[in-house]
Amino acid sequence: MNKITNETINKAESEAVSGKKTILSGIQPTGVATLGSYLGALRNWAALADTYSCYYSIVDMHAITVRQVPAELRRLQYEQLAVLIACGIDPDKNVLFVQSHVPAHAQLAWVLNCYTMFGELSRMTQFKDKSSKNADNINAGLFSYPALQAADILLYRPDLVPVGADQKQHVELTRDIAVRFNGIYGDVFKLPEPYIPKVGAKIMDLQKPTSKMSKSEIDNGGCVLIMDKPEDIMRSFKRAVTDSETSVRYDAKNKPGVSNLMQIYSVCSGKDFGAIEKEFEGKGYGELKTRAGEAVIELFRPIREEAARLIGDRAYLQAVMKDGAKKASFTANKTLSKVYKKIGFIEL
Ligand code: AQP
């Protein structure tokens, strides 16, 4: 396994600030973005946009590995795009596109499927997780999802891939596939590094703080969406599961609920865990829940308002999609053409 160390991440980070390097990441339109995807990924996407050449994709082809309602899937793609722009990802400075609008993703994915081992795919935590949640639909797409994800990444030759901690295993597999392919055909793919935030990399469900906050699990009240109304956000925080102690202390293993709230409050307020422990000395969990809820409400207020405005402007969103597809295809097709040549396909 091609292990990624902190050292390699730091090296890529420092190289990246010296010149304009490339970044790629994606988000599924399986629901509206959550507090988890915002803190784990989207806020970094926006922050990195000025320094890097960025490709950000709405990955509809990944979404159908789980059954979707077609009209909903369409609506959610527009909504997701509006949220990304409202998060500060400017479509004039970044390439924002929908995965299925760039056929090279499917084309390269097939090739990479032939260079990805059954055993490797079987070990992926997300496959095990999602197949246990969708026992009646364990389809081949769900299984080979990481090969498509490897294609998504390798097509754009990115230096960094900003993701939450849950995606680290997939980026490692992407590197393994790239190394295997390069070992046979020469230096075709660039090896990407994951860019995982130090705090906020894995935001947990407010009701089940031992599980990742996920947009497909919105029914239990433990998931906060960017587009949620302030009163709904506060209600979710007030009901957050904590523990039977009273002290606000960071201990992810023994106090997952409180530690998750601290993590959220830390990213939103910019305060470190030491400062937060001090701030809540002698105070109960109720106050931490309220402060964390307020911080999230204020963080999301301008994003929600701008996204709501953009959702009403379909013509603009479609124009962004068209422009993004054109720019993304230009880069992706160059890589695909190189791959096809290397493996012996005839190009006309
Ligand atoms: N809870 C989280 N904490 C930190 N980062 C997270 N991300 C997602 N959830 C958290 C990161 O957000 C990016 C986009 O993720 P995604 O929506 O494409 O896919 P996902 O990881 O499968 O998210 P969900 O919410 O769990 O979706 P469903 O329920 O449809 O599977 C990724 O970089 C991810 O790491």
PDB file of C-alpha atoms in Angstrom, residues 77-196:
ATOM      1  CA  GLN A  77     -26.996  19.144  -8.804  1.00  0.00           C
ATOM      2  CA  TYR A  78     -28.209  22.692  -9.389  1.00  0.00           C
ATOM      3  CA  GLU A  79     -28.504  23.190  -5.661  1.00  0.00           C
ATOM      4  CA  GLN A  80     -25.044  21.794  -4.984  1.00  0.00           C
ATOM      5  CA  LEU A  81     -23.539  24.063  -7.636  1.00  0.00           C
ATOM      6  CA  ALA A  82     -25.291  27.083  -6.107  1.00  0.00           C
ATOM      7  CA  VAL A  83     -23.938  26.118  -2.657  1.00  0.00           C
ATOM      8  CA  LEU A  84     -20.383  25.754  -3.982  1.00  0.00           C
ATOM      9  CA  ILE A  85     -20.483  29.208  -5.566  1.00  0.00           C
ATOM     10  CA  ALA A  86     -22.056  30.656  -2.406  1.00  0.00           C
ATOM     11  CA  CYS A  87     -19.223  29.078  -0.380  1.00  0.00           C
ATOM     12  CA  GLY A  88     -16.842  31.383  -2.255  1.00  0.00           C
ATOM     13  CA  ILE A  89     -15.782  29.130  -5.117  1.00  0.00           C
ATOM     14  CA  ASP A  90     -15.802  31.634  -7.959  1.00  0.00           C
ATOM     15  CA  PRO A  91     -16.586  29.964 -11.322  1.00  0.00           C
ATOM     16  CA  ASP A  92     -14.493  32.582 -13.120  1.00  0.00           C
ATOM     17  CA  LYS A  93     -11.370  31.557 -11.181  1.00  0.00           C
ATOM     18  CA  ASN A  94     -12.057  27.821 -10.753  1.00  0.00           C
ATOM     19  CA  VAL A  95     -13.249  25.089 -13.061  1.00  0.00           C
ATOM     20  CA  LEU A  96     -16.614  24.000 -11.659  1.00  0.00           C
ATOM     21  CA  PHE A  97     -18.174  21.128 -13.545  1.00  0.00           C
ATOM     22  CA  VAL A  98     -20.491  18.124 -13.454  1.00  0.00           C
ATOM     23  CA  GLN A  99     -18.705  14.789 -13.812  1.00  0.00           C
ATOM     24  CA  SER A 100     -21.014  13.227 -16.447  1.00  0.00           C
ATOM     25  CA  HIS A 101     -20.536  16.288 -18.689  1.00  0.00           C
ATOM     26  CA  VAL A 102     -16.939  15.160 -19.228  1.00  0.00           C
ATOM     27  CA  PRO A 103     -17.054  11.685 -20.839  1.00  0.00           C
ATOM     28  CA  ALA A 104     -13.315  11.179 -20.241  1.00  0.00           C
ATOM     29  CA  HIS A 105     -14.151  10.234 -16.622  1.00  0.00           C
ATOM     30  CA  ALA A 106     -16.093   7.153 -17.707  1.00  0.00           C
ATOM     31  CA  GLN A 107     -13.552   6.361 -20.429  1.00  0.00           C
ATOM     32  CA  LEU A 108     -10.529   6.470 -18.141  1.00  0.00           C
ATOM     33  CA  ALA A 109     -12.430   4.691 -15.356  1.00  0.00           C
ATOM     34  CA  TRP A 110     -12.874   1.638 -17.599  1.00  0.00           C
ATOM     35  CA  VAL A 111      -9.151   1.553 -18.356  1.00  0.00           C
ATOM     36  CA  LEU A 112      -8.264   1.910 -14.672  1.00  0.00           C
ATOM     37  CA  ASN A 113     -10.714  -0.837 -13.719  1.00  0.00           C
ATOM     38  CA  CYS A 114      -8.389  -3.120 -15.644  1.00  0.00           C
ATOM     39  CA  TYR A 115      -5.439  -1.999 -13.509  1.00  0.00           C
ATOM     40  CA  THR A 116      -7.216  -2.231 -10.144  1.00  0.00           C
ATOM     41  CA  MET A 117      -7.257  -5.470  -8.192  1.00  0.00           C
ATOM     42  CA  PHE A 118     -10.344  -7.169  -6.798  1.00  0.00           C
ATOM     43  CA  GLY A 119      -8.604  -7.490  -3.417  1.00  0.00           C
ATOM     44  CA  GLU A 120      -7.838  -3.766  -3.293  1.00  0.00           C
ATOM     45  CA  LEU A 121     -11.450  -2.820  -3.944  1.00  0.00           C
ATOM     46  CA  SER A 122     -12.666  -5.370  -1.388  1.00  0.00           C
ATOM     47  CA  ARG A 123     -10.660  -3.659   1.332  1.00  0.00           C
ATOM     48  CA  MET A 124     -12.228  -0.216   0.881  1.00  0.00           C
ATOM     49  CA  THR A 125     -14.021   0.875   4.053  1.00  0.00           C
ATOM     50  CA  GLN A 126     -16.606   2.905   2.129  1.00  0.00           C
ATOM     51  CA  PHE A 127     -17.607  -0.156   0.070  1.00  0.00           C
ATOM     52  CA  LYS A 128     -18.042  -2.245   3.225  1.00  0.00           C
ATOM     53  CA  ASP A 129     -19.970   0.573   4.868  1.00  0.00           C
ATOM     54  CA  LYS A 130     -22.266   1.391   1.952  1.00  0.00           C
ATOM     55  CA  SER A 131     -22.910  -2.240   1.026  1.00  0.00           C
ATOM     56  CA  SER A 132     -24.025  -2.963   4.573  1.00  0.00           C
ATOM     57  CA  LYS A 133     -26.409   0.034   4.378  1.00  0.00           C
ATOM     58  CA  ASN A 134     -27.714  -0.968   0.906  1.00  0.00           C
ATOM     59  CA  ALA A 135     -27.803  -4.738   1.212  1.00  0.00           C
ATOM     60  CA  ASP A 136     -30.439  -5.039  -1.556  1.00  0.00           C
ATOM     61  CA  ASN A 137     -28.324  -3.116  -4.097  1.00  0.00           C
ATOM     62  CA  ILE A 138     -24.659  -4.113  -3.820  1.00  0.00           C
ATOM     63  CA  ASN A 139     -23.945  -3.287  -7.463  1.00  0.00           C
ATOM     64  CA  ALA A 140     -20.691  -3.450  -9.433  1.00  0.00           C
ATOM     65  CA  GLY A 141     -20.540   0.361  -9.571  1.00  0.00           C
ATOM     66  CA  LEU A 142     -20.485   0.596  -5.789  1.00  0.00           C
ATOM     67  CA  PHE A 143     -17.622  -1.895  -5.783  1.00  0.00           C
ATOM     68  CA  SER A 144     -15.531  -0.231  -8.493  1.00  0.00           C
ATOM     69  CA  TYR A 145     -16.306   3.346  -7.328  1.00  0.00           C
ATOM     70  CA  PRO A 146     -12.623   3.923  -6.325  1.00  0.00           C
ATOM     71  CA  ALA A 147     -11.452   3.220  -9.913  1.00  0.00           C
ATOM     72  CA  LEU A 148     -13.809   5.951 -11.165  1.00  0.00           C
ATOM     73  CA  GLN A 149     -12.559   8.205  -8.390  1.00  0.00           C
ATOM     74  CA  ALA A 150      -8.971   7.469  -9.458  1.00  0.00           C
ATOM     75  CA  ALA A 151      -9.936   8.519 -13.008  1.00  0.00           C
ATOM     76  CA  ASP A 152     -11.592  11.707 -11.663  1.00  0.00           C
ATOM     77  CA  ILE A 153      -8.336  12.631  -9.984  1.00  0.00           C
ATOM     78  CA  LEU A 154      -5.661  11.434 -12.407  1.00  0.00           C
ATOM     79  CA  LEU A 155      -7.236  13.096 -15.455  1.00  0.00           C
ATOM     80  CA  TYR A 156      -6.331  16.541 -14.099  1.00  0.00           C
ATOM     81  CA  ARG A 157      -2.816  15.727 -12.815  1.00  0.00           C
ATOM     82  CA  PRO A 158      -3.484  17.479  -9.489  1.00  0.00           C
ATOM     83  CA  ASP A 159      -0.841  18.032  -6.819  1.00  0.00           C
ATOM     84  CA  LEU A 160      -3.367  18.058  -3.995  1.00  0.00           C
ATOM     85  CA  VAL A 161      -6.785  16.569  -3.371  1.00  0.00           C
ATOM     86  CA  PRO A 162      -8.573  18.383  -0.501  1.00  0.00           C
ATOM     87  CA  VAL A 163     -10.844  15.821   1.196  1.00  0.00           C
ATOM     88  CA  GLY A 164     -12.174  14.768   4.570  1.00  0.00           C
ATOM     89  CA  ALA A 165     -10.363  11.960   6.433  1.00  0.00           C
ATOM     90  CA  ASP A 166     -12.872   9.373   5.143  1.00  0.00           C
ATOM     91  CA  GLN A 167     -11.482   9.736   1.613  1.00  0.00           C
ATOM     92  CA  LYS A 168      -7.803   9.200   2.490  1.00  0.00           C
ATOM     93  CA  GLN A 169      -8.000   5.482   1.698  1.00  0.00           C
ATOM     94  CA  HIS A 170      -9.372   6.222  -1.788  1.00  0.00           C
ATOM     95  CA  VAL A 171      -6.610   8.721  -2.539  1.00  0.00           C
ATOM     96  CA  GLU A 172      -4.058   6.130  -1.415  1.00  0.00           C
ATOM     97  CA  LEU A 173      -5.589   3.592  -3.789  1.00  0.00           C
ATOM     98  CA  THR A 174      -5.481   6.189  -6.589  1.00  0.00           C
ATOM     99  CA  ARG A 175      -1.750   6.486  -5.989  1.00  0.00           C
ATOM    100  CA  ASP A 176      -1.331   2.703  -5.999  1.00  0.00           C
ATOM    101  CA  ILE A 177      -3.145   2.471  -9.343  1.00  0.00           C
ATOM    102  CA  ALA A 178      -1.076   5.346 -10.772  1.00  0.00           C
ATOM    103  CA  VAL A 179       2.181   3.757  -9.609  1.00  0.00           C
ATOM    104  CA  ARG A 180       1.169   0.413 -11.157  1.00  0.00           C
ATOM    105  CA  PHE A 181       0.248   2.065 -14.465  1.00  0.00           C
ATOM    106  CA  ASN A 182       3.368   4.247 -14.560  1.00  0.00           C
ATOM    107  CA  GLY A 183       5.474   1.165 -13.750  1.00  0.00           C
ATOM    108  CA  ILE A 184       4.276  -0.465 -16.980  1.00  0.00           C
ATOM    109  CA  TYR A 185       3.954   2.518 -19.345  1.00  0.00           C
ATOM    110  CA  GLY A 186       6.287   5.231 -18.038  1.00  0.00           C
ATOM    111  CA  ASP A 187       5.520   8.518 -16.406  1.00  0.00           C
ATOM    112  CA  VAL A 188       1.867   9.027 -17.422  1.00  0.00           C
ATOM    113  CA  PHE A 189       0.158   9.984 -14.146  1.00  0.00           C
ATOM    114  CA  LYS A 190       1.199  12.445 -11.494  1.00  0.00           C
ATOM    115  CA  LEU A 191       0.915  11.130  -7.910  1.00  0.00           C
ATOM    116  CA  PRO A 192      -1.489  13.312  -5.923  1.00  0.00           C
ATOM    117  CA  GLU A 193      -1.415  14.012  -2.189  1.00  0.00           C
ATOM    118  CA  PRO A 194      -4.546  14.280  -0.055  1.00  0.00           C
ATOM    119  CA  TYR A 195      -5.021  17.631   1.705  1.00  0.00           C
ATOM    120  CA  ILE A 196      -6.768  16.800   4.963  1.00  0.00           C
TER     121      ILE A 196
END
